[in-house]
XYZ file of C-alpha atoms in Angstrom:
443
model
C -2.164 -20.269 53.532
C 0.910 -22.214 52.534
C -1.129 -24.511 50.279
C -2.746 -21.495 48.594
C 0.675 -19.942 47.914
C 1.968 -23.190 46.418
C -1.117 -23.441 44.205
C -0.620 -19.877 42.946
C 3.026 -20.586 42.147
C 1.948 -23.609 40.111
C -0.825 -21.747 38.262
C 1.067 -18.530 37.404
C 3.349 -20.093 34.751
C 0.314 -21.679 33.130
C -1.509 -18.327 33.064
C 1.523 -16.634 31.514
C 1.697 -19.363 28.878
C -2.036 -19.016 28.136
C -1.672 -15.256 27.680
C 1.181 -15.810 25.240
C -1.082 -17.935 23.035
C -3.718 -15.196 22.613
C -3.165 -13.776 19.100
C -2.727 -10.009 18.840
C -3.100 -8.941 15.215
C -3.080 -5.864 13.058
C -5.050 -6.040 9.803
C -1.956 -6.927 7.754
C -0.938 -9.563 10.297
C -4.449 -11.011 10.227
C -4.313 -11.279 6.427
C -0.904 -12.970 6.530
C -2.090 -15.396 9.193
C -5.292 -16.249 7.302
C -3.450 -16.929 4.037
C -1.627 -19.722 5.852
C -4.304 -21.043 8.207
C -7.663 -20.336 6.551
C -9.481 -23.580 5.716
C -10.138 -22.675 2.076
C -6.548 -21.531 1.624
C -5.236 -24.824 3.027
C -7.406 -26.833 0.648
C -6.386 -24.645 -2.318
C -2.761 -25.542 -1.563
C -3.755 -29.202 -1.450
C -5.436 -28.804 -4.845
C -2.066 -27.746 -6.300
C -0.379 -30.802 -4.792
C -3.182 -32.960 -6.171
C -2.727 -31.425 -9.647
C 1.014 -32.130 -9.495
C 0.347 -35.766 -8.605
C -2.249 -35.988 -11.377
C 0.297 -34.622 -13.838
C 2.784 -37.337 -12.961
C 0.008 -39.960 -12.975
C -0.766 -39.031 -16.576
C 2.897 -38.935 -17.646
C 3.537 -42.313 -16.030
C 0.940 -44.032 -18.235
C 3.279 -43.537 -21.221
C 6.330 -44.896 -19.406
C 7.292 -48.599 -19.139
C 4.833 -50.656 -17.103
C 5.805 -53.981 -15.531
C 3.204 -56.392 -14.195
C 3.623 -59.777 -12.632
C 1.160 -62.660 -12.429
C 1.207 -65.943 -10.528
C -1.338 -68.711 -11.068
C -1.795 -71.960 -9.142
C -4.189 -74.783 -10.035
C -5.036 -77.983 -8.190
C -7.237 -80.391 -10.148
C -9.122 -82.082 -7.333
C -10.460 -84.589 -9.857
C -8.527 -84.755 -13.089
C -10.395 -85.084 -16.386
C -10.241 -88.486 -18.049
C -9.694 -88.928 -21.798
C -10.445 -92.031 -23.881
C -7.864 -93.177 -26.436
C -8.299 -96.078 -28.857
C -6.943 -99.179 -27.090
C -5.239 -100.391 -30.237
C -2.621 -97.593 -29.685
C -1.527 -99.627 -26.683
C -1.896 -103.081 -28.350
C -5.523 -103.567 -27.274
C -8.547 -104.767 -29.144
C -9.618 -102.543 -32.070
C -12.836 -100.672 -31.361
C -12.185 -100.457 -27.638
C -10.866 -97.467 -25.700
C -8.345 -96.965 -22.946
C -9.040 -94.391 -20.205
C -6.070 -92.074 -19.748
C -5.346 -89.085 -17.411
C -3.004 -86.491 -18.939
C -0.665 -84.335 -16.898
C -0.207 -83.956 -13.186
C -2.828 -82.807 -10.711
C -1.161 -79.535 -9.643
C 0.439 -76.781 -11.709
C 1.833 -73.269 -11.184
C 2.805 -70.521 -13.592
C 4.583 -67.195 -13.045
C 5.021 -64.438 -15.655
C 6.351 -60.892 -15.774
C 5.259 -58.563 -18.607
C 6.873 -55.304 -19.715
C 4.635 -52.981 -21.746
C 5.679 -49.774 -23.474
C 3.430 -47.270 -25.180
C 4.979 -46.282 -28.515
C 2.327 -43.934 -29.885
C -1.027 -42.729 -28.576
C -2.386 -39.320 -29.578
C -4.628 -39.107 -26.505
C -1.570 -39.526 -24.269
C 0.145 -36.483 -25.784
C -2.976 -34.378 -25.321
C -3.387 -35.709 -21.771
C 0.105 -34.560 -20.795
C -0.625 -31.095 -22.207
C -3.938 -31.018 -20.296
C -2.231 -31.756 -16.972
C -0.041 -28.691 -17.415
C -3.130 -26.561 -18.049
C -4.881 -28.082 -15.032
C -1.861 -27.367 -12.829
C -1.864 -23.751 -14.016
C -5.594 -23.557 -13.299
C -5.024 -24.900 -9.759
C -2.392 -22.219 -9.146
C -4.727 -19.509 -10.417
C -7.511 -20.919 -8.280
C -5.235 -20.673 -5.235
C -4.548 -17.046 -6.108
C -8.306 -16.461 -6.436
C -8.817 -18.107 -3.047
C -6.143 -15.904 -1.485
C -7.881 -12.774 -2.805
C -11.218 -14.020 -1.452
C -9.642 -14.806 1.915
C -8.016 -11.363 2.025
C -11.364 -9.719 1.295
C -13.100 -11.861 3.942
C -10.480 -10.961 6.558
C -10.759 -7.242 5.819
C -14.552 -7.356 6.081
C -14.537 -9.459 9.251
C -11.825 -7.343 10.869
C -13.717 -4.137 10.025
C -16.976 -5.578 11.365
C -15.347 -6.343 14.724
C -14.016 -2.784 14.969
C -17.440 -1.458 13.941
C -19.179 -3.534 16.618
C -16.739 -2.391 19.293
C -17.122 1.261 18.358
C -20.899 0.799 18.395
C -20.676 -0.574 21.929
C -18.613 2.398 23.109
C -20.914 4.940 21.485
C -24.054 3.215 22.772
C -22.630 3.096 26.293
C -21.862 6.815 26.114
C -25.334 7.607 24.763
C -26.977 5.487 27.431
C -25.033 7.200 30.211
C -26.065 10.639 28.900
C -29.718 9.588 28.623
C -29.747 8.096 32.117
C -28.451 11.404 33.490
C -31.084 13.347 31.522
C -33.853 11.018 32.681
C -32.748 11.273 36.311
C -32.773 15.082 36.225
C -36.106 15.179 34.373
C -37.708 12.858 36.937
C -36.505 15.073 39.774
C -37.943 18.145 38.078
C -41.226 16.337 37.475
C -41.378 15.088 41.075
C -40.889 18.690 42.256
C -43.855 19.777 40.145
C -41.824 21.811 37.668
C -42.079 19.515 34.627
C -44.540 17.310 32.800
C -44.878 13.535 32.657
C -44.551 13.496 28.850
C -40.930 14.638 29.094
C -40.150 11.698 31.343
C -41.909 9.298 28.975
C -40.108 10.666 25.905
C -36.712 10.174 27.536
C -37.714 6.721 28.757
C -38.618 5.688 25.205
C -35.289 6.930 23.882
C -33.379 5.218 26.698
C -35.121 1.886 26.064
C -34.244 2.090 22.372
C -30.595 2.914 23.080
C -30.423 0.163 25.689
C -31.630 -2.364 23.095
C -29.041 -1.063 20.626
C -26.329 -1.501 23.241
C -27.369 -5.081 23.992
C -27.413 -5.897 20.281
C -24.024 -4.222 19.768
C -22.510 -6.368 22.534
C -23.925 -9.518 20.951
C -22.606 -8.441 17.551
C -19.183 -7.764 19.047
C -19.003 -11.397 20.138
C -20.425 -12.787 16.883
C -18.182 -10.689 14.615
C -15.091 -11.768 16.563
C -16.140 -15.393 16.142
C -16.595 -14.808 12.412
C -13.121 -13.281 12.209
C -11.649 -16.271 14.049
C -13.372 -18.603 11.598
C -11.863 -16.753 8.629
C -8.442 -16.791 10.305
C -8.644 -20.532 10.883
C -8.729 -20.169 14.674
C -11.153 -21.773 17.143
C -14.134 -19.406 17.192
C -13.910 -18.830 20.966
C -10.312 -17.539 20.746
C -10.075 -14.091 22.472
C -8.226 -12.537 19.533
C -6.875 -9.044 20.182
C -7.208 -6.454 17.386
C -4.540 -3.763 17.476
C -6.065 -1.466 14.837
C -8.205 1.599 15.458
C -11.136 2.047 13.059
C -10.545 5.744 12.450
C -6.778 5.370 11.916
C -7.291 2.364 9.668
C -9.778 4.299 7.541
C -7.391 7.235 7.143
C -4.674 4.823 6.043
C -6.942 3.192 3.456
C -7.784 6.455 1.689
C -5.599 6.486 -1.414
C -7.043 8.288 -4.430
C -3.853 7.518 -6.355
C -5.126 3.952 -6.582
C -7.804 5.152 -9.010
C -5.157 6.099 -11.581
C -3.222 2.821 -11.332
C -2.511 1.377 -14.768
C -4.584 -1.756 -15.292
C -3.156 -4.806 -17.044
C -6.054 -7.172 -17.550
C -3.725 -10.140 -18.047
C -2.728 -9.872 -14.385
C -6.342 -10.239 -13.261
C -6.977 -13.704 -11.808
C -10.475 -13.971 -13.334
C -8.928 -13.291 -16.755
C -6.357 -16.027 -16.163
C -9.019 -18.540 -15.146
C -11.150 -17.706 -18.183
C -8.052 -18.192 -20.346
C -7.466 -21.564 -18.646
C -10.991 -22.608 -19.645
C -10.252 -21.606 -23.231
C -7.079 -23.702 -23.261
C -8.926 -26.645 -21.743
C -11.601 -26.579 -24.451
C -8.917 -26.396 -27.155
C -7.230 -29.467 -25.682
C -10.553 -31.295 -25.536
C -10.893 -30.690 -29.286
C -7.398 -32.082 -29.894
C -8.299 -35.083 -27.738
C -11.435 -35.777 -29.781
C -9.385 -35.644 -32.984
C -6.709 -37.931 -31.519
C -9.185 -40.801 -31.210
C -9.047 -41.170 -35.015
C -5.297 -41.926 -34.882
C -3.863 -45.434 -34.488
C -2.244 -46.551 -31.251
C 0.893 -48.659 -31.067
C 2.169 -50.566 -28.031
C 4.956 -53.107 -27.515
C 5.321 -55.808 -24.917
C 7.696 -58.543 -23.851
C 7.120 -61.137 -21.185
C 8.932 -63.988 -19.567
C 7.441 -66.730 -17.466
C 7.654 -70.312 -16.341
C 5.382 -73.296 -15.725
C 5.805 -76.161 -13.321
C 3.799 -79.373 -12.752
C 3.594 -81.796 -9.865
C 1.352 -84.226 -8.051
C 2.143 -82.453 -4.767
C 2.643 -78.830 -3.785
C 6.437 -78.653 -3.948
C 6.785 -75.723 -6.344
C 8.868 -73.739 -3.867
C 11.459 -76.496 -3.456
C 14.877 -75.797 -4.919
C 14.850 -78.948 -7.010
C 11.487 -78.353 -8.637
C 11.696 -78.162 -12.429
C 10.329 -75.071 -14.202
C 9.811 -74.680 -17.950
C 10.491 -71.159 -19.207
C 8.757 -69.237 -22.011
C 8.997 -65.710 -23.450
C 6.997 -63.626 -25.927
C 7.822 -60.364 -27.739
C 5.072 -58.546 -29.594
C 3.419 -55.319 -30.690
C -0.219 -54.215 -30.701
C -1.453 -51.890 -33.428
C -5.003 -50.596 -33.109
C -6.361 -48.758 -36.146
C -9.748 -46.985 -35.861
C -11.624 -47.605 -39.124
C -15.328 -46.861 -38.766
C -17.346 -45.681 -35.753
C -20.673 -44.860 -37.433
C -19.733 -41.154 -37.237
C -19.430 -41.315 -33.425
C -15.938 -39.770 -33.471
C -17.095 -37.106 -35.910
C -19.967 -36.106 -33.621
C -17.615 -36.004 -30.638
C -15.218 -33.738 -32.555
C -18.045 -31.416 -33.605
C -19.234 -31.131 -30.008
C -15.703 -30.252 -28.909
C -15.576 -27.523 -31.575
C -18.862 -26.083 -30.321
C -17.570 -26.109 -26.737
C -14.415 -24.272 -27.869
C -16.436 -21.602 -29.661
C -18.582 -21.134 -26.545
C -15.436 -20.781 -24.421
C -14.076 -18.124 -26.762
C -17.330 -16.182 -26.465
C -17.261 -16.527 -22.674
C -13.647 -15.329 -22.672
C -14.614 -12.189 -24.586
C -17.518 -11.629 -22.215
C -15.265 -12.160 -19.171
C -12.876 -9.450 -20.382
C -15.736 -6.989 -20.738
C -17.084 -7.926 -17.298
C -13.680 -7.447 -15.670
C -13.310 -3.968 -17.185
C -16.828 -3.112 -16.044
C -16.068 -4.416 -12.542
C -12.981 -2.202 -12.477
C -14.917 0.943 -13.347
C -17.642 0.033 -10.856
C -15.069 -0.632 -8.117
C -13.398 2.731 -8.784
C -16.760 4.496 -8.573
C -17.715 2.656 -5.369
C -14.367 3.510 -3.775
C -14.672 7.205 -4.638
C -18.261 7.224 -3.356
C -17.199 5.529 -0.105
C -14.534 8.197 0.478
C -17.015 10.993 -0.291
C -19.647 9.471 2.009
C -17.037 9.147 4.735
C -16.258 12.859 4.505
C -19.961 13.777 4.392
C -20.924 11.513 7.307
C -18.063 12.934 9.371
C -19.342 16.483 8.774
C -22.930 15.382 9.446
C -21.859 13.809 12.724
C -20.229 17.045 13.847
C -23.393 18.962 12.943
C -25.620 16.406 14.693
C -23.464 16.624 17.833
C -23.768 20.422 17.874
C -27.532 20.274 17.311
C -27.979 17.710 20.068
C -25.819 19.744 22.447
C -27.802 22.921 21.748
C -31.066 21.079 22.352
C -29.674 19.717 25.603
C -28.999 23.252 26.765
C -32.374 24.516 25.537
C -34.150 21.604 27.214
C -32.418 22.214 30.531
C -33.416 25.891 30.303
C -36.980 25.051 29.367
C -36.679 26.465 25.840
C -37.098 23.126 24.046
C -39.566 20.299 24.493
C -38.650 16.692 25.226
C -39.934 15.775 21.753
C -37.473 18.218 20.119
C -34.661 16.824 22.266
C -35.562 13.262 21.289
C -35.526 14.227 17.612
C -32.042 15.704 17.990
C -30.831 12.652 19.875
C -32.262 10.228 17.297
C -30.615 12.245 14.528
C -27.307 12.044 16.415
C -27.544 8.272 16.865
C -28.292 7.795 13.172
C -25.332 9.998 12.222
C -23.063 8.015 14.526
C -23.970 4.709 12.876
C -23.669 6.180 9.383
C -20.214 7.498 10.248
C -19.035 4.119 11.540
C -20.449 2.316 8.514
C -18.815 4.821 6.137
C -15.400 3.998 7.597
C -15.931 0.276 7.100
C -17.133 0.924 3.526
C -13.913 2.786 2.683
C -11.840 -0.160 3.877
C -13.944 -2.764 2.074
C -14.248 -0.872 -1.225
C -10.512 -0.333 -1.395
C -9.952 -4.068 -0.933
C -12.374 -4.859 -3.769
C -10.541 -2.469 -6.084
C -7.145 -3.895 -5.121
C -8.381 -7.427 -5.847
C -9.376 -6.466 -9.389
C -6.058 -4.689 -9.910
C -4.289 -7.744 -8.421
C -2.448 -5.664 -5.834
C-alpha cells in the first residue's frame, strides 16, 4: 500500500504536466498557431530569408573581391639544357650540359579585383529586389492558404463530432423502437415486416455512427497536421459549430469595397510582369561592354631544400595593376534573338496580368454568390430540419398507435437523417465560404 501511494505521488505531477501540454484552441487561436507552426508557413519564412541572402550574394559580386593563391613546386628531376661549350672556353661545336635554377620553388600572390561597369550586374541587383518582394507575397499567399486549411479542418472536426452525437441519439431512439416492436410482435399484435424495417434502419444508422467515429479521429489528425502538431495530439476544440456559424454570418462583407491591388494573386502576377521586364533589360545589357580593374602583389622564392618558411629565406616581390575591357562585337545575331525572346515573354506576361485581373474580379463575384447561397441554404436546411423532426415525431406517434406502417416510419426517419446531415454541412459551408471571400478581399 505504501509503495502504491509513493508511486501515485510520483506520477501525479507528470500527469498534470501532460495535461498542460494538450492544446485547447478556438478557431482564431488555431489560425494564429498554424501561421507560426504550419510546415508550409515555416518554409515560406525560410524562402524570405533565402531571398535576402540571395540579394546580398548578388550585390557582393560587384564589391571588391580578394583572392589569394599559393603554389609550390619540387622538380624531382630538373631539366637539362645544352649551351655551346665555347661560352665557357670549350671547344667550338661542342656543348655544355647546364641545369638552370634550383629544384624547389614557391610563390604566393594576393589579387584585388573590382567591377567598374557591368550592365548585367545592375539588372541583377534590381531583380533580387523583385524576387524578395515575390517571396514576401508568396508568404502572404501561403498564410491565406494555411488560414483556409485550418478553417476547413477545424469545421470538419466539429462536423464529425456533431455527426457522432446525432447518430448516437438516432441509434438510441431506433433501439428503443425496435425493442418495443419486437415485444409487440412476440405478443402476436404486430407483423414481422415492422421488425425487419426497423432492423434495416438501425443497421444503416449503426454504420453511419461507426463511420462518424472514424471520421472524428481522422479529421482531428488532419487538423493537427495543418497546425504543425503531431497527428496523435488530443487537441481540444473550444468552439461550438452552431455558435461559430452564427458568428460567421456577416452580409455586410458582401458590400466591402474591393481594392484589387491588395489582392495577393494580383501582386504575384505583377511580380511576374516586373521579372519579365528585368529579363528584357538583362538581355539588352549583354550588348554593353564590361570593365574590371585588378591589382595584385606576390612573391617568389627558390631553394634546393624546403626552407621557405624560415625567417631568413629570401623572397622576390612583384606587383601588377591592370584593367580588363570586354567589348561585345558580333555574336551572329545570338544576342538579338535572346532580346527578341525576352520581349515576347514580356508581352505574354502583360497578357497574363490582364487575364489575372479579370479572373480575380470573377472569383470575387463567385465568392460573394457562394457565400450568399451558403447562408440561404443554412436557413433553409434549418427550417427543413425542424419540419423533418416534426414529421418524424408525428409518425412515431402514429406508428405506436397503429395508424402508420413501419415503412412510413422508416421514410420519415430517413428524411430526418438526411436533413440532419444537410444542416450540419450547411453550417460548415457558411464558415468555409466566408473564409474564401475574405481571402480574396485580403481581410
